Amino acid sequence: MASPVFISDIEDVLAVRGLETPDLAALQATHQSYRALLLQPSGPIYADTQRIGHLDLDAAAARADAFLAMAAERGDQLVVTPEYFLPVRSLAKAAKGGAFPAEGTLWVLGCESMTPAQLDSFKADCAGHCDVIYEEDPAPAVQGNYFDPVAYCFVTRDAENALKRVVLFQFKTAPSRDEHGFENKQLRCGRAVYRFQGKDGLIKLSTIICSDALDLGEDAAANKKLSDRAILIHIQLNPKPKQTDYRRYRNEVFRRSPALTDCDIVCLNWAQNVVLHSSPGHEPDKWKNESGSAWYVPQRRCSVKDDEVADNEAKGLYYTWHEKKRHVLHFHYEEAVFALTVPKVLQDGAAVHDVLVGPRLDSRLTWDADAGAWLENTSCPETGWSEVINANPEVTSAFQSLQDIKRRLHIERAISLSCGPHNMKEQWHRVDNLDVCRIPESEVVARATLQLDRDVPASEERQRRITRVAVLGHILQTAPLPAQIKDLGGGGASIAWSPNSPNTNVIKAGARPALVAYLGDNPSMDLVKRIGENAFELLRRENADYKDRVAICYRTVAGVTKFADIKQQIDITYDGSSMASITGAQ
């Protein structure tokens, strides 16, 4: 049975120490957006009975020190590092007079493991520089070796209105699950999950650490408290961040009324392909993991406009639409610092001023070892797409007009049309309607241009769709084409997508655009009929001068390419009205 989650309000924790609740900018219910800075580090990591953290503490400290100095200089109002990352030496350096958040700013720093002795030493060393707060540990000495801490760093005021630096530690409350019970044996568990509130009480913020999610997924009361008009941060060092039990708390949030779950969920993991080192004599464990870092936003508070989505994606923040009506923005999977502008969860003022565009990625910064600094990287990050389209000449040829990765959504739309429009809405190409942008509860991303997931079925589906486009490209160049698109034959036709002709996918100089789909080998005739009717209906509604230029093809068991008869094109009694229902939900 899961343990109940104990939520402790920061106001109470600070009041008994004569300290005010900090007035945090991110929790002020105004129309002024806040700035967030997230660090997604790479490994390798180290874990044994003495500590868990980065393998190379010097390299980690260099990155951490530069990150905190940059955060302080920039003035970002919410700064986050993932579980087990920040070296204790870097935290001590900040606490004892180094870079530290300004008043109104909150740093949420996942730190390397700390023993009870290290905590006591840290508190003593910081005396006179900042107040160090953590809950009492009643467990016997034999009950584990170290804590898994997150350090909240902020500035508040005491009874004399003097500024006070505070480092408040929260400890993971439940060990992660692994086949050897390693963390279960080594971890000393905390009890409290702290909750910050804005001065007006309208917006809250809490953090859970990796496997804290297991109990939260089963504690409905705590889940409600942490997701009601809130920012919920989930820091992790997790090889399987989308495993069922770890995402259950999100599914519980998403299934409830949007009015009571108007929250941002920020999941921050380490970068992909972590390598775990342990005791001498043991081979390193190559996780081959995905990062899974993402920002989850309610339906009403995120833009689906192409320009804004494309701007995020060009920098490394990728769009999907969760089946439970949440926008999910996935961070690029390599090591980076992500700088964002984020509208408030709640904006208490005239509705005309509400900012509802969702998180905007301002820049992605990567580590420059020579400079010893995080520097802005303006290149469009690689997502595996170049390797896919250069896998063989046939694929390269088919995607010759789909090379511009800054127009990633154009590529996805061309692929969707080329594989056949399935029950598409009139605005099927809007990102939250686009079939490949939709994700189920498993949160697996199957977009062709993103190799974010290590899910085998998703990879196979991507390959199936890409292969269909390659075959369609070959058919257009070599096969006899039906009368309605005959002028596309003989070479020169290419597969593309444009907002100027959103329901077509094949173009050729001097010819009108067309919608041509390839349905693979030996599809059912019901499927062929339905997709043919849907494709025809899309162009009929657009009512352009190419509304009759629709063709659906497939290959028979014998390998023969066939173009299907579309009733509207051959039935002389057809009166021009709709013969397909494409307005239902996908």
Coordinates of C-alpha atoms in Angstrom, one line a residue:
M1 CA 0.0 0.0 0.0
A2 CA 1.3 3.4 -0.9
S3 CA 2.2 5.8 1.9
P4 CA 0.2 9.1 2.0
V5 CA 2.0 12.1 0.7
F6 CA 2.7 14.7 3.5
I7 CA 2.5 18.2 2.1
S8 CA 4.1 20.9 4.2
D9 CA 3.4 24.6 3.5
I10 CA 6.5 26.8 3.3
E11 CA 4.7 29.5 5.1
D12 CA 4.5 27.3 8.3
V13 CA 8.1 26.1 7.9
L14 CA 9.5 29.6 7.8
A15 CA 7.2 31.3 10.3
V16 CA 8.5 29.2 13.2
R17 CA 12.0 30.5 12.3
G18 CA 10.9 34.1 12.2
L19 CA 11.1 34.3 8.4
E20 CA 8.6 35.7 5.9
T21 CA 7.2 33.7 3.0
P22 CA 9.1 34.8 -0.1
D23 CA 7.1 36.7 -2.7
L24 CA 8.1 34.6 -5.8
A25 CA 7.7 36.2 -9.2
A26 CA 6.6 32.9 -10.8
L27 CA 3.7 32.7 -8.3
Q28 CA 2.4 36.2 -8.7
A29 CA -0.9 36.0 -10.6
T30 CA -0.1 38.8 -13.0
H31 CA 0.1 39.1 -16.8
Q32 CA 3.9 39.5 -16.6
S33 CA 5.5 36.2 -17.8
Y34 CA 8.4 34.8 -15.9
R35 CA 11.8 33.4 -17.1
A36 CA 12.8 29.8 -16.5
L37 CA 16.2 28.2 -16.9
L38 CA 16.5 24.4 -17.0
L39 CA 19.7 22.4 -17.1
Q40 CA 19.5 18.9 -18.7
P41 CA 23.0 17.4 -18.0
S42 CA 24.7 14.5 -19.6
G43 CA 26.5 11.7 -17.7
P44 CA 28.3 9.6 -16.9
I45 CA 27.0 9.1 -13.4
Y46 CA 28.3 7.2 -10.4
A47 CA 26.4 5.2 -7.8
D48 CA 27.6 3.0 -5.0
T49 CA 27.0 2.7 -1.2
Q50 CA 28.7 6.0 -0.5
R51 CA 27.2 8.4 -3.1
I52 CA 25.1 9.0 -6.2
G53 CA 26.0 11.8 -8.5
H54 CA 28.1 12.7 -11.5
L55 CA 31.1 10.5 -12.1
D56 CA 33.4 13.4 -12.8
L57 CA 32.7 15.9 -9.9
D58 CA 35.1 18.4 -11.3
A59 CA 33.4 18.5 -14.7
A60 CA 30.0 18.6 -13.0
A61 CA 31.1 21.5 -10.7
A62 CA 32.4 23.5 -13.7
R63 CA 29.1 23.2 -15.5
A64 CA 27.1 23.8 -12.3
D65 CA 29.1 26.8 -11.2
A66 CA 28.8 28.4 -14.7
F67 CA 25.0 27.6 -14.8
L68 CA 24.3 29.2 -11.4
A69 CA 26.5 32.2 -12.2
M70 CA 24.6 32.7 -15.5
A71 CA 21.2 32.2 -13.8
A72 CA 22.1 34.9 -11.2
E73 CA 23.4 37.3 -13.8
R74 CA 20.4 36.8 -16.1
G75 CA 17.9 37.0 -13.3
D76 CA 15.8 34.0 -14.3
Q77 CA 13.0 33.6 -11.8
L78 CA 12.7 29.8 -11.8
V79 CA 15.9 27.8 -12.1
V80 CA 15.9 24.0 -12.1
T81 CA 18.5 21.1 -12.2
P82 CA 17.5 17.4 -12.1
E83 CA 17.8 14.8 -9.5
Y84 CA 21.3 13.9 -8.2
F85 CA 23.1 16.5 -10.4
L86 CA 24.4 19.5 -8.5
P87 CA 27.7 18.9 -6.6
V88 CA 27.4 19.8 -2.9
R89 CA 30.6 22.0 -3.4
S90 CA 28.7 24.1 -6.0
L91 CA 25.8 24.5 -3.7
A92 CA 28.1 25.5 -0.8
K93 CA 29.9 28.0 -3.0
A94 CA 26.6 29.7 -3.9
A95 CA 25.3 29.6 -0.3
K96 CA 28.5 31.1 1.2
G97 CA 28.5 34.3 -0.8
G98 CA 28.6 33.1 -4.4
A99 CA 25.9 33.4 -7.1
F100 CA 22.5 33.2 -5.4
P101 CA 19.0 34.0 -6.5
A102 CA 17.7 37.6 -6.1
E103 CA 14.6 38.4 -4.1
G104 CA 11.6 37.0 -5.9
T105 CA 13.5 34.2 -7.5
L106 CA 13.5 30.5 -6.7
W107 CA 16.2 27.9 -7.5
V108 CA 15.1 24.3 -7.4
L109 CA 18.4 22.3 -7.4
G110 CA 18.5 18.6 -7.6
C111 CA 21.7 17.7 -5.7
E112 CA 24.1 14.8 -5.5
S113 CA 23.3 12.5 -2.5
M114 CA 24.1 13.8 1.0
T115 CA 24.8 11.8 4.1
P116 CA 23.5 13.0 7.5
A117 CA 27.1 14.0 8.4
Q118 CA 27.4 16.0 5.1
L119 CA 24.1 17.8 5.9
D120 CA 25.3 18.7 9.4
S121 CA 28.7 19.9 8.0
F122 CA 27.0 21.9 5.3
K123 CA 24.8 23.7 7.8
A124 CA 27.7 24.5 10.0
D125 CA 29.8 25.8 7.1
C126 CA 27.0 28.1 6.0
A127 CA 26.4 29.6 9.4
G128 CA 26.5 33.3 9.1
H129 CA 25.9 33.2 5.3
C130 CA 22.5 31.6 5.0
D131 CA 19.9 29.7 7.0
V132 CA 20.0 26.0 6.2
I133 CA 16.7 24.2 6.9
Y134 CA 15.9 20.5 6.7
E135 CA 13.5 18.1 8.5
E136 CA 14.6 16.0 11.4
D137 CA 15.7 12.5 10.6
P138 CA 14.2 10.0 13.2
A139 CA 15.5 6.9 11.3
P140 CA 18.2 4.8 13.0
A141 CA 21.7 5.0 11.7
V142 CA 21.5 1.7 9.9
Q143 CA 18.5 2.8 7.8
G144 CA 20.4 3.8 4.7
N145 CA 23.5 5.9 4.0
Y146 CA 22.4 9.0 2.2
F147 CA 19.5 11.3 1.3
D148 CA 18.4 12.3 -2.2
P149 CA 17.9 16.1 -1.8
V150 CA 16.5 19.0 -3.7
A151 CA 17.7 22.3 -2.5
Y152 CA 15.3 25.3 -2.6
C153 CA 17.4 28.5 -2.7
F154 CA 15.7 31.8 -2.2
V155 CA 15.9 35.1 -0.4
T156 CA 13.3 36.3 2.2
R157 CA 13.1 38.7 5.1
D158 CA 13.3 38.2 8.9
A159 CA 11.3 40.0 11.6
E160 CA 13.6 43.1 11.3
N161 CA 12.9 43.2 7.5
A162 CA 16.5 42.2 6.8
L163 CA 17.2 40.1 3.8
K164 CA 18.1 36.4 4.5
R165 CA 19.5 33.8 2.3
V166 CA 17.8 30.4 2.7
V167 CA 18.7 26.9 1.6
L168 CA 15.8 24.5 2.3
F169 CA 16.4 20.8 1.6
Q170 CA 13.6 18.5 0.7
F171 CA 14.4 14.8 0.6
K172 CA 13.0 12.1 -1.7
T173 CA 10.3 10.2 0.2
A174 CA 10.3 6.9 -1.5
P175 CA 13.2 4.9 -3.1
S176 CA 13.2 4.2 -6.8
R177 CA 12.5 0.7 -8.0
D178 CA 15.3 -1.4 -9.4
E179 CA 15.8 -5.1 -9.8
H180 CA 18.4 -5.3 -7.1
G181 CA 16.8 -3.0 -4.5
F182 CA 19.9 -0.8 -4.5
E183 CA 18.4 2.5 -3.6
N184 CA 15.9 0.8 -1.3
K185 CA 18.8 -0.3 0.8
Q186 CA 21.0 2.9 0.6
L187 CA 18.4 5.7 0.7
R188 CA 17.3 7.6 3.8
C189 CA 13.9 8.9 3.1
G190 CA 12.4 12.2 3.9
R191 CA 8.7 12.8 4.8
A192 CA 7.6 16.2 3.5
V193 CA 6.8 17.6 0.1
Y194 CA 7.0 21.4 0.5
R195 CA 4.5 23.7 -1.1
F196 CA 5.2 27.4 -1.9
Q197 CA 2.3 29.8 -2.4
G198 CA 2.0 33.3 -3.9
K199 CA 1.2 36.1 -1.5
D200 CA -2.4 36.1 -2.7
G201 CA -2.6 32.3 -2.5
L202 CA -3.6 31.8 -6.1
I203 CA -0.6 29.9 -7.5
K204 CA 1.3 27.2 -5.8
L205 CA 4.6 25.4 -6.5
S206 CA 5.9 22.0 -5.4
T207 CA 8.6 19.6 -6.4
I208 CA 8.6 15.8 -6.4
I209 CA 11.8 13.8 -6.8
C210 CA 11.7 10.9 -9.3
S211 CA 10.0 8.0 -7.4
D212 CA 8.0 10.3 -5.2
A213 CA 5.7 10.0 -8.2
L214 CA 4.8 6.5 -7.3
D215 CA 3.0 7.4 -4.1
L216 CA 1.6 10.6 -5.6
G217 CA 0.0 8.5 -8.4
E218 CA -2.1 6.7 -5.7
D219 CA -2.8 9.5 -3.3
A220 CA -5.8 11.3 -4.8
A221 CA -6.0 14.0 -2.1
A222 CA -2.3 15.0 -2.4
N223 CA -2.6 14.8 -6.2
K224 CA -5.4 17.4 -6.1
K225 CA -3.5 19.7 -3.8
L226 CA -0.4 19.7 -5.9
S227 CA -2.2 20.2 -9.2
D228 CA -4.7 22.9 -8.4
R229 CA -3.5 26.2 -10.0
A230 CA 0.1 25.1 -9.6
I231 CA 3.5 24.5 -11.0
L232 CA 4.5 20.9 -10.2
I233 CA 8.2 20.1 -10.9
H234 CA 9.3 16.5 -11.3
I235 CA 13.1 16.1 -11.3
Q236 CA 14.5 12.7 -12.2
L237 CA 17.5 10.6 -12.9
N238 CA 15.4 7.9 -14.6
P239 CA 16.2 5.5 -17.4
K240 CA 12.5 5.0 -18.1
P241 CA 10.7 8.3 -17.4
K242 CA 7.5 7.3 -19.2
Q243 CA 7.1 3.9 -17.4
T244 CA 3.5 3.4 -16.3
D245 CA 3.9 3.9 -12.6
Y246 CA 6.1 7.0 -12.9
R247 CA 3.6 8.8 -15.1
R248 CA 0.4 7.6 -13.3
Y249 CA 0.2 10.9 -11.3
R250 CA 0.1 12.8 -14.6
N251 CA -2.7 10.6 -15.9
E252 CA -4.6 11.2 -12.6
V253 CA -4.2 15.0 -13.1
F254 CA -5.2 14.9 -16.7
R255 CA -8.4 12.8 -16.2
R256 CA -9.9 15.3 -13.8
S257 CA -11.7 18.5 -14.5
P258 CA -9.5 21.1 -16.2
A259 CA -11.0 23.7 -13.9
L260 CA -9.4 22.0 -10.9
T261 CA -6.1 20.9 -12.6
D262 CA -5.0 24.2 -14.2
C263 CA -1.3 23.4 -13.6
D264 CA 2.0 23.3 -15.4
I265 CA 3.9 20.1 -14.9
V266 CA 7.7 20.3 -15.6
C267 CA 9.5 17.1 -15.9
L268 CA 13.3 17.4 -16.0
N269 CA 15.5 14.4 -16.4
W270 CA 19.2 13.9 -17.5
A271 CA 20.0 13.8 -21.2
Q272 CA 19.9 10.7 -23.3
N273 CA 22.3 7.7 -23.2
V274 CA 23.4 8.0 -19.5
V275 CA 26.2 5.6 -18.6
L276 CA 26.2 4.4 -15.0
H277 CA 29.5 3.5 -13.2
S278 CA 29.6 1.7 -9.9
S279 CA 32.0 -0.3 -7.9
P280 CA 35.4 -1.2 -9.4
G281 CA 35.3 -4.4 -11.3
H282 CA 31.8 -3.8 -12.6
E283 CA 31.2 -3.0 -16.3
P284 CA 29.5 0.4 -16.9
D285 CA 25.8 0.1 -17.5
K286 CA 24.8 1.9 -20.7
W287 CA 21.2 2.9 -20.2
K288 CA 20.4 3.8 -23.8
N289 CA 17.7 6.0 -22.4
E290 CA 15.6 8.8 -23.7
S291 CA 15.6 12.0 -21.7
G292 CA 11.8 12.4 -21.4
S293 CA 12.1 16.0 -20.2
A294 CA 8.9 17.9 -21.1
W295 CA 6.6 20.8 -20.1
Y296 CA 2.9 19.9 -19.8
V297 CA 0.3 22.7 -20.3
P298 CA -3.5 22.8 -20.1
Q299 CA -5.5 23.1 -23.2
R300 CA -6.4 26.8 -22.9
R301 CA -2.9 28.1 -22.2
C302 CA -0.7 27.1 -25.2
S303 CA -0.5 28.4 -28.8
V304 CA -1.1 26.1 -31.8
K305 CA -0.1 28.7 -34.3
D306 CA 2.4 27.4 -36.8
D307 CA 4.9 30.3 -36.4
E308 CA 5.0 30.0 -32.7
V309 CA 5.2 26.2 -32.7
A310 CA 7.9 26.2 -35.4
D311 CA 10.0 28.8 -33.5
N312 CA 10.1 26.5 -30.5
E313 CA 10.9 23.5 -32.6
A314 CA 13.7 25.2 -34.4
K315 CA 15.4 25.7 -31.1
G316 CA 14.7 22.3 -29.5
L317 CA 11.2 22.3 -28.0
Y318 CA 8.8 20.0 -29.8
Y319 CA 5.0 19.9 -29.8
T320 CA 2.6 17.1 -29.2
W321 CA -1.1 16.9 -28.1
H322 CA -2.0 14.5 -25.3
E323 CA -5.2 12.5 -25.7
K324 CA -6.4 13.9 -22.4
K325 CA -6.3 17.4 -23.8
R326 CA -2.9 18.7 -22.7
H327 CA -0.2 20.3 -24.7
V328 CA 3.1 18.5 -24.2
L329 CA 6.3 20.2 -25.2
H330 CA 9.3 17.9 -25.3
F331 CA 12.9 19.2 -24.8
H332 CA 15.7 18.1 -27.2
Y333 CA 17.4 15.0 -25.7
E334 CA 21.0 16.1 -25.6
E335 CA 22.8 18.0 -22.8
A336 CA 21.7 21.7 -22.8
V337 CA 20.4 24.6 -20.8
F338 CA 17.0 25.7 -21.9
A339 CA 16.0 29.4 -21.4
L340 CA 12.2 30.0 -21.5
T341 CA 9.6 32.7 -21.2
V342 CA 6.6 31.2 -19.5
P343 CA 3.1 32.8 -18.9
K344 CA 1.7 32.5 -15.4
V345 CA -0.5 29.6 -14.5
L346 CA -3.2 32.1 -13.5
Q347 CA -3.5 35.7 -14.5
D348 CA -5.7 37.7 -12.1
G349 CA -6.7 40.8 -14.1
A350 CA -8.6 41.8 -17.2
A351 CA -9.0 38.8 -19.5
V352 CA -7.9 40.9 -22.5
H353 CA -4.4 40.9 -21.1
D354 CA -4.2 37.1 -20.6
V355 CA -1.1 35.6 -22.2
L356 CA -2.0 32.2 -23.5
V357 CA 0.9 31.2 -25.8
G358 CA 2.5 28.6 -23.5
P359 CA 6.2 28.3 -22.8
R360 CA 8.4 29.9 -25.4
L361 CA 12.0 28.6 -25.8
D362 CA 14.1 31.7 -26.1
S363 CA 17.4 29.9 -26.5
R364 CA 19.2 26.6 -26.1
L365 CA 22.7 26.8 -24.6
T366 CA 25.4 24.1 -24.9
W367 CA 28.6 23.6 -23.0
D368 CA 31.8 25.0 -24.4
A369 CA 34.7 23.3 -22.7
D370 CA 37.3 25.8 -24.0
A371 CA 35.3 28.8 -22.7
G372 CA 34.1 27.0 -19.6
A373 CA 30.7 28.5 -20.2
W374 CA 27.2 27.7 -21.5
L375 CA 26.9 29.5 -24.8
E376 CA 23.9 30.0 -27.0
N377 CA 23.6 27.5 -29.8
T378 CA 21.6 28.9 -32.7
S379 CA 21.7 25.8 -34.9
C380 CA 18.6 23.7 -35.4
P381 CA 19.4 20.6 -33.2
E382 CA 19.6 17.2 -35.0
T383 CA 16.8 14.8 -34.1
G384 CA 17.8 11.8 -36.2
W385 CA 16.0 13.1 -39.3
S386 CA 19.1 13.5 -41.5
E387 CA 20.1 9.9 -40.9
V388 CA 16.5 8.7 -41.8
I389 CA 16.2 10.5 -45.1
N390 CA 19.7 9.6 -46.2
A391 CA 19.3 6.0 -45.4
N392 CA 19.0 5.0 -49.1
P393 CA 18.7 6.7 -52.5
E394 CA 15.0 6.0 -52.8
V395 CA 14.1 7.7 -49.5
T396 CA 16.4 10.6 -50.3
S397 CA 14.8 11.1 -53.7
A398 CA 11.3 11.0 -52.3
F399 CA 12.1 13.6 -49.7
Q400 CA 14.1 15.9 -51.9
S401 CA 11.5 18.8 -51.3
L402 CA 11.2 18.0 -47.6
Q403 CA 14.7 18.8 -46.4
D404 CA 14.2 22.0 -44.5
I405 CA 14.1 20.8 -40.9
K406 CA 13.0 24.3 -39.8
R407 CA 9.7 23.5 -41.5
R408 CA 9.4 20.2 -39.6
L409 CA 5.6 20.4 -39.4
H410 CA 5.4 20.8 -43.2
I411 CA 7.3 17.5 -43.5
E412 CA 4.9 15.8 -41.1
R413 CA 1.9 17.0 -43.0
A414 CA 3.3 15.9 -46.3
I415 CA 3.8 12.4 -44.8
S416 CA 0.3 12.3 -43.4
L417 CA -1.3 13.1 -46.7
S418 CA 1.0 10.7 -48.5
C419 CA -0.1 7.8 -46.2
G420 CA -3.8 8.7 -46.7
P421 CA -6.1 11.1 -44.9
H422 CA -7.9 9.1 -42.1
N423 CA -11.1 10.7 -40.8
M424 CA -9.5 14.1 -40.9
K425 CA -11.2 17.3 -39.7
E426 CA -11.3 20.3 -42.1
Q427 CA -8.4 21.8 -40.1
W428 CA -6.6 18.4 -39.9
H429 CA -3.2 20.1 -40.4
R430 CA -3.4 22.3 -37.3
V431 CA -0.8 20.9 -34.9
D432 CA -3.3 19.8 -32.2
N433 CA -5.3 17.9 -34.9
L434 CA -2.3 16.5 -36.8
D435 CA -2.4 12.7 -36.4
V436 CA 1.4 12.3 -35.7
C437 CA 1.4 15.1 -33.1
R438 CA -1.1 13.2 -31.0
I439 CA 0.1 11.0 -28.1
P440 CA -1.7 8.5 -26.0
E441 CA -1.4 8.0 -22.2
S442 CA 1.8 6.2 -22.8
E443 CA 3.2 9.6 -24.1
V444 CA 5.1 7.8 -26.9
V445 CA 6.0 10.3 -29.6
A446 CA 5.7 8.8 -33.1
R447 CA 6.4 11.9 -35.2
A448 CA 8.5 10.9 -38.2
T449 CA 11.0 13.8 -37.9
L450 CA 11.7 13.2 -34.1
Q451 CA 13.6 10.2 -32.8
L452 CA 12.7 11.1 -29.2
D453 CA 11.5 7.7 -28.1
R454 CA 13.2 4.4 -27.8
D455 CA 9.8 2.7 -28.2
V456 CA 10.1 -0.1 -30.8
P457 CA 6.5 0.1 -32.1
A458 CA 6.9 3.9 -32.5
S459 CA 10.1 3.4 -34.4
E460 CA 8.5 0.8 -36.6
E461 CA 5.5 3.1 -37.3
R462 CA 7.9 5.9 -38.3
Q463 CA 9.7 3.6 -40.7
R464 CA 6.4 2.4 -42.2
R465 CA 5.3 5.9 -43.0
I466 CA 8.6 7.0 -44.4
T467 CA 8.7 3.8 -46.5
R468 CA 5.3 4.6 -47.9
V469 CA 6.4 8.1 -48.9
A470 CA 9.5 6.6 -50.6
V471 CA 7.4 4.1 -52.5
L472 CA 4.9 6.8 -53.5
G473 CA 7.8 8.9 -54.8
H474 CA 8.9 5.9 -56.9
I475 CA 5.4 5.4 -58.3
L476 CA 5.1 9.0 -59.3
Q477 CA 8.3 8.7 -61.3
T478 CA 7.8 5.3 -62.9
A479 CA 4.2 4.1 -63.0
P480 CA 1.4 5.0 -65.5
L481 CA -0.8 7.6 -63.7
P482 CA -4.6 7.9 -64.0
A483 CA -6.2 10.6 -66.1
Q484 CA -6.8 13.1 -63.3
I485 CA -3.1 13.3 -62.4
K486 CA -1.5 12.1 -65.7
D487 CA 0.4 15.4 -66.2
L488 CA 2.4 14.6 -63.0
G489 CA 4.1 11.6 -64.7
G490 CA 7.3 11.5 -66.7
G491 CA 9.5 12.9 -63.9
G492 CA 9.7 16.2 -62.2
A493 CA 6.9 15.6 -59.6
S494 CA 7.8 16.0 -56.0
I495 CA 6.2 15.4 -52.6
A496 CA 5.7 18.6 -50.6
W497 CA 3.3 20.6 -48.4
S498 CA 2.4 24.2 -48.3
P499 CA -0.1 26.2 -46.3
N500 CA -1.2 27.8 -49.6
S501 CA -2.6 24.4 -50.7
P502 CA -3.0 22.5 -47.4
N503 CA -4.8 19.5 -48.8
T504 CA -2.3 18.5 -51.5
N505 CA 1.0 16.8 -51.3
V506 CA 2.3 16.5 -54.9
I507 CA 3.6 19.4 -57.0
K508 CA 5.2 19.8 -60.4
A509 CA 6.3 22.8 -62.4
G510 CA 3.5 23.8 -64.9
A511 CA 0.9 21.5 -63.3
R512 CA -1.8 21.9 -60.7
P513 CA -1.1 20.4 -57.3
A514 CA -2.7 17.1 -56.3
L515 CA -3.4 14.8 -53.4
V516 CA -1.9 11.4 -54.0
A517 CA -1.7 8.7 -51.3
Y518 CA -0.1 5.3 -51.2
L519 CA -1.7 2.8 -48.8
G520 CA 0.9 0.1 -48.8
D521 CA 0.6 -3.6 -49.7
N522 CA -2.8 -5.3 -50.1
P523 CA -5.0 -2.9 -47.9
S524 CA -8.6 -3.7 -47.4
M525 CA -11.0 -2.4 -50.0
D526 CA -13.0 -0.7 -47.2
L527 CA -10.0 1.2 -46.2
V528 CA -9.2 2.2 -49.8
K529 CA -12.8 3.4 -50.3
R530 CA -12.9 5.4 -47.1
I531 CA -9.6 7.1 -47.7
G532 CA -10.5 7.8 -51.3
E533 CA -13.7 9.5 -50.2
N534 CA -12.0 11.5 -47.4
A535 CA -9.3 12.7 -49.8
F536 CA -11.8 13.8 -52.4
E537 CA -13.8 15.5 -49.7
L538 CA -10.8 17.5 -48.5
L539 CA -10.3 19.0 -51.9
R540 CA -14.0 19.4 -52.6
R541 CA -14.3 21.6 -49.5
E542 CA -11.2 23.6 -50.4
N543 CA -13.0 24.2 -53.8
A544 CA -9.9 25.2 -55.7
D545 CA -9.2 24.6 -59.4
Y546 CA -7.5 21.3 -58.5
K547 CA -10.4 19.8 -56.5
D548 CA -10.6 16.8 -58.8
R549 CA -6.9 15.9 -58.6
V550 CA -7.1 13.0 -56.1
A551 CA -5.5 9.6 -56.6
I552 CA -5.2 6.7 -54.1
C553 CA -2.9 3.8 -54.9
Y554 CA -1.7 0.6 -53.4
R555 CA 0.1 -2.6 -54.3
T556 CA -1.5 -6.0 -54.7
V557 CA -0.2 -9.3 -53.4
A558 CA 1.4 -9.8 -56.8
G559 CA 3.3 -6.5 -56.5
V560 CA 1.2 -4.7 -59.1
T561 CA 0.6 -1.0 -58.5
K562 CA -3.1 -0.1 -58.7
F563 CA -5.0 3.2 -58.6
A564 CA -8.4 2.9 -56.9
D565 CA -11.6 4.1 -58.5
I566 CA -13.0 7.0 -56.5
K567 CA -16.8 7.0 -56.8
Q568 CA -17.1 10.8 -57.1
Q569 CA -14.8 10.8 -60.1
I570 CA -16.5 8.1 -62.0
D571 CA -20.2 8.3 -61.0
I572 CA -22.0 10.5 -63.5
T573 CA -24.9 10.9 -61.0
Y574 CA -22.6 12.5 -58.4
D575 CA -24.1 16.0 -57.6
G576 CA -21.0 17.5 -55.8
S577 CA -22.2 17.0 -52.2
S578 CA -20.2 15.3 -49.5
M579 CA -20.0 11.5 -49.6
A580 CA -17.6 11.3 -46.6
S581 CA -17.8 12.1 -42.9
I582 CA -14.5 13.7 -41.9
T583 CA -15.7 16.1 -39.2
G584 CA -15.6 13.6 -36.3
A585 CA -12.8 13.3 -33.8
Q586 CA -9.7 11.6 -34.8

